Short mmCIF file of C-alpha atoms and ligand atoms in Angstrom, two decimals:
data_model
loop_
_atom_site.label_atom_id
_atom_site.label_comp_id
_atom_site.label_asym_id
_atom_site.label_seq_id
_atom_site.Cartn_x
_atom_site.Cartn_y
_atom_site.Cartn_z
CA UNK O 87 16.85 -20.07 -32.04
CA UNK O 88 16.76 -21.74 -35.36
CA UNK O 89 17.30 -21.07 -38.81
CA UNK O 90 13.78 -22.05 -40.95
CA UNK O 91 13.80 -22.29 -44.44
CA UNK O 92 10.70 -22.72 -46.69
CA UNK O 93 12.02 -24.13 -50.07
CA UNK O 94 10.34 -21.92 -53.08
CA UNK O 95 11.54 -24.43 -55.56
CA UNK O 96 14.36 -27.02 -55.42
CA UNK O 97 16.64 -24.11 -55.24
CA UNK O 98 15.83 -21.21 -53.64
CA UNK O 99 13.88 -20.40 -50.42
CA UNK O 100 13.37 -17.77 -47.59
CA UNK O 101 15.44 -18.64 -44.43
CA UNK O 102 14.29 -16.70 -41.48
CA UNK O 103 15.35 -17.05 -37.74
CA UNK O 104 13.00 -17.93 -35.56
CA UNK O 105 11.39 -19.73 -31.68
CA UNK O 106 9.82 -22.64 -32.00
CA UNK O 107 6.48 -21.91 -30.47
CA UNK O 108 3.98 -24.37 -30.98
CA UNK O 109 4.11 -27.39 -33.69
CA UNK O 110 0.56 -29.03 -33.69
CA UNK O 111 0.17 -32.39 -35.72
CA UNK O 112 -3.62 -32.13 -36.85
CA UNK O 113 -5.40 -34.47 -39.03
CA UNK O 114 -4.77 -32.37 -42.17
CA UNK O 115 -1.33 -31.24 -41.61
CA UNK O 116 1.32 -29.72 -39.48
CA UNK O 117 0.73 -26.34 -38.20
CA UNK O 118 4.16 -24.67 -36.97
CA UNK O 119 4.05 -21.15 -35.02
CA UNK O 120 7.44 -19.20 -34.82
CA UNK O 121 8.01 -15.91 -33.59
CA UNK O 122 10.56 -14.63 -35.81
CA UNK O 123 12.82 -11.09 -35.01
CA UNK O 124 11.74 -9.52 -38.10
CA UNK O 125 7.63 -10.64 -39.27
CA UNK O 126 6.60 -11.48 -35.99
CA UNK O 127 4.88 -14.34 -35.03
CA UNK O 128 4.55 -16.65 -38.45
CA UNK O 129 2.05 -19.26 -39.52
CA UNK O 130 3.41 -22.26 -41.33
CA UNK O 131 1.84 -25.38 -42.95
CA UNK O 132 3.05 -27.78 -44.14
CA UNK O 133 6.45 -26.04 -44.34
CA UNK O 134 4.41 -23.43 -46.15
CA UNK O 135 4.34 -19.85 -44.36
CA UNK O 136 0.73 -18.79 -44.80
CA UNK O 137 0.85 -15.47 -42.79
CA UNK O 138 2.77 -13.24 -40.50
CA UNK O 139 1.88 -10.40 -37.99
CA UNK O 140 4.15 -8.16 -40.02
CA UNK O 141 3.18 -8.25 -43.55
CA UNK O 142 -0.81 -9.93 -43.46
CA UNK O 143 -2.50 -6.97 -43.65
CA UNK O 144 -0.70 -6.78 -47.40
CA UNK O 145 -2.24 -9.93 -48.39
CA UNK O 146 -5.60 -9.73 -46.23
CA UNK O 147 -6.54 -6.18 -47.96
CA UNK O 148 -5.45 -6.95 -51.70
CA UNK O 149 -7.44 -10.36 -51.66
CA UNK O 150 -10.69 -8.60 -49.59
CA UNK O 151 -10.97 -4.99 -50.86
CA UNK O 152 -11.25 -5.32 -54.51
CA UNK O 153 -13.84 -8.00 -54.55
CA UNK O 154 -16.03 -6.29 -52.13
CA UNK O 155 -15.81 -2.88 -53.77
CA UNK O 156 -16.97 -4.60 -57.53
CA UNK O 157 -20.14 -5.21 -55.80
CA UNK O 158 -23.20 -2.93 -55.51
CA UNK O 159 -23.81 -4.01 -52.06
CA UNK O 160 -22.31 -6.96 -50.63
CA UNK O 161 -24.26 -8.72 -47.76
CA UNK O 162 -23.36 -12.00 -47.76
CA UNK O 163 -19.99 -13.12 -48.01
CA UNK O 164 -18.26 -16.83 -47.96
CA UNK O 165 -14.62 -17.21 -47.55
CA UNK O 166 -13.20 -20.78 -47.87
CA UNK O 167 -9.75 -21.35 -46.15
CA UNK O 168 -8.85 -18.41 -44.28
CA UNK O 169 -8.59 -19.78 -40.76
CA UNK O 170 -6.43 -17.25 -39.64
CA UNK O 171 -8.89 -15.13 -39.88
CA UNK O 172 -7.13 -12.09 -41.46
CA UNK O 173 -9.83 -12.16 -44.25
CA UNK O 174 -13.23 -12.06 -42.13
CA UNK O 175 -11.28 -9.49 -40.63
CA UNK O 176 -10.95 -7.22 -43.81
CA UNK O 177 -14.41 -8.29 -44.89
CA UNK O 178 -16.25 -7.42 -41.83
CA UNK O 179 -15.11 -3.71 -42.66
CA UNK O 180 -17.48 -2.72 -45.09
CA UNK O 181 -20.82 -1.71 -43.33
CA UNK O 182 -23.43 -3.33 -45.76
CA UNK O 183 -22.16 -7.07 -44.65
CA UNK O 184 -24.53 -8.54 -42.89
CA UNK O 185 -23.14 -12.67 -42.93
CA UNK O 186 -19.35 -13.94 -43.05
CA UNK O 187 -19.34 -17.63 -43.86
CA UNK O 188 -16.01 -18.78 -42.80
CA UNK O 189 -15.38 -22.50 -44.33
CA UNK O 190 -12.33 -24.00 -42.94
CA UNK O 191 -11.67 -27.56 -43.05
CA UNK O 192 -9.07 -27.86 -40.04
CA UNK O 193 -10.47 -26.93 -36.99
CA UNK O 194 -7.05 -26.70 -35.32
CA UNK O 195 -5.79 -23.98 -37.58
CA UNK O 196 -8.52 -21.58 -35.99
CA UNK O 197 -7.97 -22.73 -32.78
CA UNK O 198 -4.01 -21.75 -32.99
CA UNK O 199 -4.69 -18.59 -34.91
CA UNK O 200 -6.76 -17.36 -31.84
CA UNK O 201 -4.17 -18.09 -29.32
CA UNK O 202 -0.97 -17.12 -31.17
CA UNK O 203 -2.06 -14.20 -33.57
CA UNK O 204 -5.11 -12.19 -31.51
CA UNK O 205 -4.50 -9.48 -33.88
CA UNK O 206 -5.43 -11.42 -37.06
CA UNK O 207 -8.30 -13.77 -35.37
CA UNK O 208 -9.65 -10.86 -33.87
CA UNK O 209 -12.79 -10.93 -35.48
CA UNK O 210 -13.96 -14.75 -35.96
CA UNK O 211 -16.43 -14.56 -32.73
CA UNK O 212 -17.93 -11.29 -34.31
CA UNK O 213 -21.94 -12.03 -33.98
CA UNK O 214 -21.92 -11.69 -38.14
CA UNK O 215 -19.43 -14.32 -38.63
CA UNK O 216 -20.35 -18.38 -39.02
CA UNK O 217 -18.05 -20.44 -39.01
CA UNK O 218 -18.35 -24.01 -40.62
CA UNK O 219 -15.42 -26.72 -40.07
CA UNK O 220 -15.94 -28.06 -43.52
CA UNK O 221 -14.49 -29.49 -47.21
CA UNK O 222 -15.21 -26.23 -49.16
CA UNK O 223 -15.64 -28.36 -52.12
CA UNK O 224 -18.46 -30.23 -50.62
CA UNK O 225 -20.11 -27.01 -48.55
CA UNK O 226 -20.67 -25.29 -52.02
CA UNK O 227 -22.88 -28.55 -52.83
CA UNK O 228 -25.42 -26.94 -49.99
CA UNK O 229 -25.43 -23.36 -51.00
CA UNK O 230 -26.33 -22.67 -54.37
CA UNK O 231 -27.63 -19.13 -55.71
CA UNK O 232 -26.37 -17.56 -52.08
CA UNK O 233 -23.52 -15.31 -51.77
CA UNK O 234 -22.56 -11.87 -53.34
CA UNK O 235 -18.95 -12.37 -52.70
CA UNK O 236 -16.89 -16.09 -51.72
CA UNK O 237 -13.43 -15.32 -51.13
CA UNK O 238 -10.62 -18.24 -51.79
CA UNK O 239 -8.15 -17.72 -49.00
CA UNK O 240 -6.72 -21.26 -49.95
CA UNK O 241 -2.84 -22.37 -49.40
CA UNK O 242 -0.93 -23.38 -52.32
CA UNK O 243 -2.55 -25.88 -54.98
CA UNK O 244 -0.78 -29.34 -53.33
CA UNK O 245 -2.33 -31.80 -51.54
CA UNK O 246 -5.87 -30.96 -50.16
CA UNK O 247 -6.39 -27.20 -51.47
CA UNK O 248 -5.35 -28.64 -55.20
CA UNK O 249 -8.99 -29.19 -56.15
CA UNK O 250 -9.44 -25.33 -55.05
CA UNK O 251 -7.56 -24.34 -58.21
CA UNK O 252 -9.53 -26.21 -60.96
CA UNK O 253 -12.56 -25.60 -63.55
CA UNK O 254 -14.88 -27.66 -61.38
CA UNK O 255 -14.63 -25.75 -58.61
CA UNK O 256 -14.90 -22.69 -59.98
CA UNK O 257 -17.84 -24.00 -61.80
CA UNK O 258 -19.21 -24.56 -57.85
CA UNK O 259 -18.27 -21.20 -56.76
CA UNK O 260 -20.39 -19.55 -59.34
CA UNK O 261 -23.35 -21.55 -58.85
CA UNK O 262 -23.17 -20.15 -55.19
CA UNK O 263 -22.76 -16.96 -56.14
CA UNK O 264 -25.98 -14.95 -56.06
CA UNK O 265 -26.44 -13.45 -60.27
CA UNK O 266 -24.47 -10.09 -59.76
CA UNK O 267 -21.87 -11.79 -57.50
CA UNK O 268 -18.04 -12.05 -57.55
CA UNK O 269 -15.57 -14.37 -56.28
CA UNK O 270 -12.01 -13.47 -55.76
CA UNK O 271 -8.81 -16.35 -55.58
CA UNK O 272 -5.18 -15.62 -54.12
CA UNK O 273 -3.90 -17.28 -57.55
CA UNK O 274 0.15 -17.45 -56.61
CA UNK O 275 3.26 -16.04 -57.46
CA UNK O 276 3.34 -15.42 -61.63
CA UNK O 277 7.48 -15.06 -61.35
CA UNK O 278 8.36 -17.86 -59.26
CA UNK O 279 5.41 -20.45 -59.60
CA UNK O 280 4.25 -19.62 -63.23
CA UNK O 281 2.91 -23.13 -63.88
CA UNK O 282 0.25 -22.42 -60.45
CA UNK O 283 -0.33 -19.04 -61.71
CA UNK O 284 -1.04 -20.09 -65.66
CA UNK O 285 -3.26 -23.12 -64.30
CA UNK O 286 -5.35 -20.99 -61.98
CA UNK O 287 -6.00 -18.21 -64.61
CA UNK O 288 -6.96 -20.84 -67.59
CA UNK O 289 -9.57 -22.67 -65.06
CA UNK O 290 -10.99 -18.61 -63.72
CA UNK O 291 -11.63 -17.92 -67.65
CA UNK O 292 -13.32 -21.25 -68.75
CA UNK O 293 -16.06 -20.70 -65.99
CA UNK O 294 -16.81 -16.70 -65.76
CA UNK O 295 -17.61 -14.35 -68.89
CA UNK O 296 -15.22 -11.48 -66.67
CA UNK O 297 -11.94 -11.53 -64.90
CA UNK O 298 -8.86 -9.62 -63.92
CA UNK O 299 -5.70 -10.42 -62.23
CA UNK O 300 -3.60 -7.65 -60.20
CA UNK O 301 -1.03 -8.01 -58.33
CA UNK O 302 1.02 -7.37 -54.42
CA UNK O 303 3.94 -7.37 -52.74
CA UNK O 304 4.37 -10.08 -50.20
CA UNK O 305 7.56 -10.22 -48.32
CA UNK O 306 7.22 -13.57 -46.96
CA UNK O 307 5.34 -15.47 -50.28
CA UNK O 308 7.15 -16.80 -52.70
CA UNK O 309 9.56 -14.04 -54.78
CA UNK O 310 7.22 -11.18 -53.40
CA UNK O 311 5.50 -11.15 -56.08
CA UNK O 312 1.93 -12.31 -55.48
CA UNK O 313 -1.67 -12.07 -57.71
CA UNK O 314 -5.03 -12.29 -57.02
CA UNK O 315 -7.82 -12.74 -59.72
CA UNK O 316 -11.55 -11.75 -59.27
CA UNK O 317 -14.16 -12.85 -61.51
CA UNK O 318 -17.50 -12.50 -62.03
CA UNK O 319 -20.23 -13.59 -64.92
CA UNK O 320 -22.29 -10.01 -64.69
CA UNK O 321 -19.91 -7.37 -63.07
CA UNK O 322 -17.47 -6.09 -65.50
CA UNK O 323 -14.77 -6.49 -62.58
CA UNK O 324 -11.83 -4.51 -64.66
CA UNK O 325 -13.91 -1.40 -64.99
CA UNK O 326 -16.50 -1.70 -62.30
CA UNK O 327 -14.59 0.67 -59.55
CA UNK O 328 -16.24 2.79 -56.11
CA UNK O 329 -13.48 5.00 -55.62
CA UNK O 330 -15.80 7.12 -53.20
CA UNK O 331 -15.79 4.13 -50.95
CA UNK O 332 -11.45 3.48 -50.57
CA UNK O 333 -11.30 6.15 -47.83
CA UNK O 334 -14.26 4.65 -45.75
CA UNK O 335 -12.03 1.33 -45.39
CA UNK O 336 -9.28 1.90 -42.54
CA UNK O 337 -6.15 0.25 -44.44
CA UNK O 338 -2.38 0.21 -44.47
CA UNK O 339 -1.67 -1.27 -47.72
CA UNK O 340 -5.04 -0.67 -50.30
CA UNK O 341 -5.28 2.49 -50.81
CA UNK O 342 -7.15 4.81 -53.56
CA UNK O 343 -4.12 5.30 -55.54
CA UNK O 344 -3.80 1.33 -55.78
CA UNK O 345 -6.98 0.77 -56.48
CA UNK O 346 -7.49 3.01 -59.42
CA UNK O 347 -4.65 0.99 -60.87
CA UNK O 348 -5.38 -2.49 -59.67
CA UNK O 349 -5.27 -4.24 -62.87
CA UNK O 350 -1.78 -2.85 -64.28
CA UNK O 351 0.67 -5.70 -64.79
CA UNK O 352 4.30 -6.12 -66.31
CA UNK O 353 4.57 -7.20 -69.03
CA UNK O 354 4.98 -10.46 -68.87
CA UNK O 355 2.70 -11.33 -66.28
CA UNK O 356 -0.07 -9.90 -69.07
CA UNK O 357 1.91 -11.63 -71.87
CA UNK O 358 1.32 -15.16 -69.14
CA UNK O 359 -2.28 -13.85 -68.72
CA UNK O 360 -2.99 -13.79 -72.84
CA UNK O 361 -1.77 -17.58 -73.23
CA UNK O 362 -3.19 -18.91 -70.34
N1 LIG T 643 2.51 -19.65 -50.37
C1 LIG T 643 1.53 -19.32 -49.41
C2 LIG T 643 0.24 -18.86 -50.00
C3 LIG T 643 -0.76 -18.75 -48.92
C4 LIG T 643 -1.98 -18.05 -49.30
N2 LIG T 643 -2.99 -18.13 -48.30
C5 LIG T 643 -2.64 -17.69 -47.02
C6 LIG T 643 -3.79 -17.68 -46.07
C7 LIG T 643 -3.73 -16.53 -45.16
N3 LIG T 643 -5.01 -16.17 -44.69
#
């Protein structure tokens, strides 16, 4: 066994032991798999965990559910990033999808997540998923006017998924987005990584006319602490709510009493949202 540590900041980090499973050098980065005592196996990149088989379903639900419940009916869906597959997953629940667009850029992250973590790949041969091994930046160039909902499953804003976080982009995403749709970010940790967090919220704002950020708890990310902004230019996302449609979903984490709080922040994550 080992001890791995991903480093948060300079100085502080989450040290976990853990089997080396696989490490696969692909063209975009190193993708490490370790089966760890307490999360299960674990999916690191870069040195960055992205997702384990104890505590995904947290992230997968809060980044899916909310997006796909501010829309009437949502029928075609994009997700960019999300290799793992946790996300087509969650969006594949809700019976009026008829197309998952699933635009990964390195091929060799799906390929691992369907070997090491069945239960969170589960889904990406389901006959309504597509998958694209593609730049999302450039694939939104193609598809303009198209989707009701495009998901940003990214990893952190460094290296390649840095353009993912900025005005431009966003700018993209809406332009893909059919008039009543809504696009939904995993926007980082607001205690630990405030600089990410302000960033991500000042682009969302300059682009769409609507917006709200909530909030979960991942173990594994960064401090725990972990938001998630949706947006939209027509669907009043903060007030726009189907409770009636929570206990359709089969969850562990969303649930209706979450949901009919979703946007309530501390403090001084609002008092970060209002300068932003
Ligand atoms: N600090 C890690 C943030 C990773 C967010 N994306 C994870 C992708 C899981 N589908």
């Amino acid at each position: 066994m080992i001890w791995f540590t991903e480093y948060w900041t300079e100085n502080v980090g989450l040290t976990v032991k853990a089997n080396e499973v696989k490490r696969i050098k692909s063209k975009y980065q190193e993708i490490l798999i370790l089966e760890t005592p307490e999360f299960g196996r674990m999916l690191v990149l870069d040195g960055l965990i992205q997702t384990t088989e104890r505590d995904e379903f947290i992230y997968h639900e809060m980044l899916v559910h909310p997006a796909m419940l501010a829309h009437p009916d949502p029928k075609r869906v994009l997700i960019i990033g999300g290799g793992d597959g946790g996300s087509v997953r969650e969006a594949l629940k809700h019976p009026s999808v008829e197309e998952v667009h699933l635009c990964e850029i390195d091929e060799e992250v799906i390929i691992a997540s369907e070997k090491y973590f069945p239960s969170i790949a589960g889904k990406l041969r389901d006959p309504k998923v597509k998958i694209f091994i593609a730049d999302g930046n450039a694939f939104l160039e193609e598809k303009k006017d198209y989707y009701d909902i495009i998901i940003l499953d990214s990893s952190d804003p460094v290296g390649a998924s840095e353009v993912l976080f900025t005005k431009e982009f966003y700018s993209k995403v809406k332009a893909s987005l059919r008039k009543d749709g809504v696009m939904v970010a995993q926007t980082e940790s607001p205690m630990i990584q405030e600089e990410y967090f302000k960033k991500a919220i000042s682009e969302i704002r300059k682009v769409f006319r609507n917006f709200g950020v909530y909030l979960a708890f991942i173990p594994t990310y960064p401090s725990g602490m972990w938001s998630f902004t949706i947006a939209s230019e027509y669907i009043d996302v903060i007030n726009t709510k189907r409770m009636e449609k929570v206990k359709e979903l089969k969850t562990k984490y969303f649930c209706d009493s979450i949901y009919a709080c979703l946007f309530t922040v501390p403090k001084f994550v609002e008092d970060i949202i209002k300068k932003s």
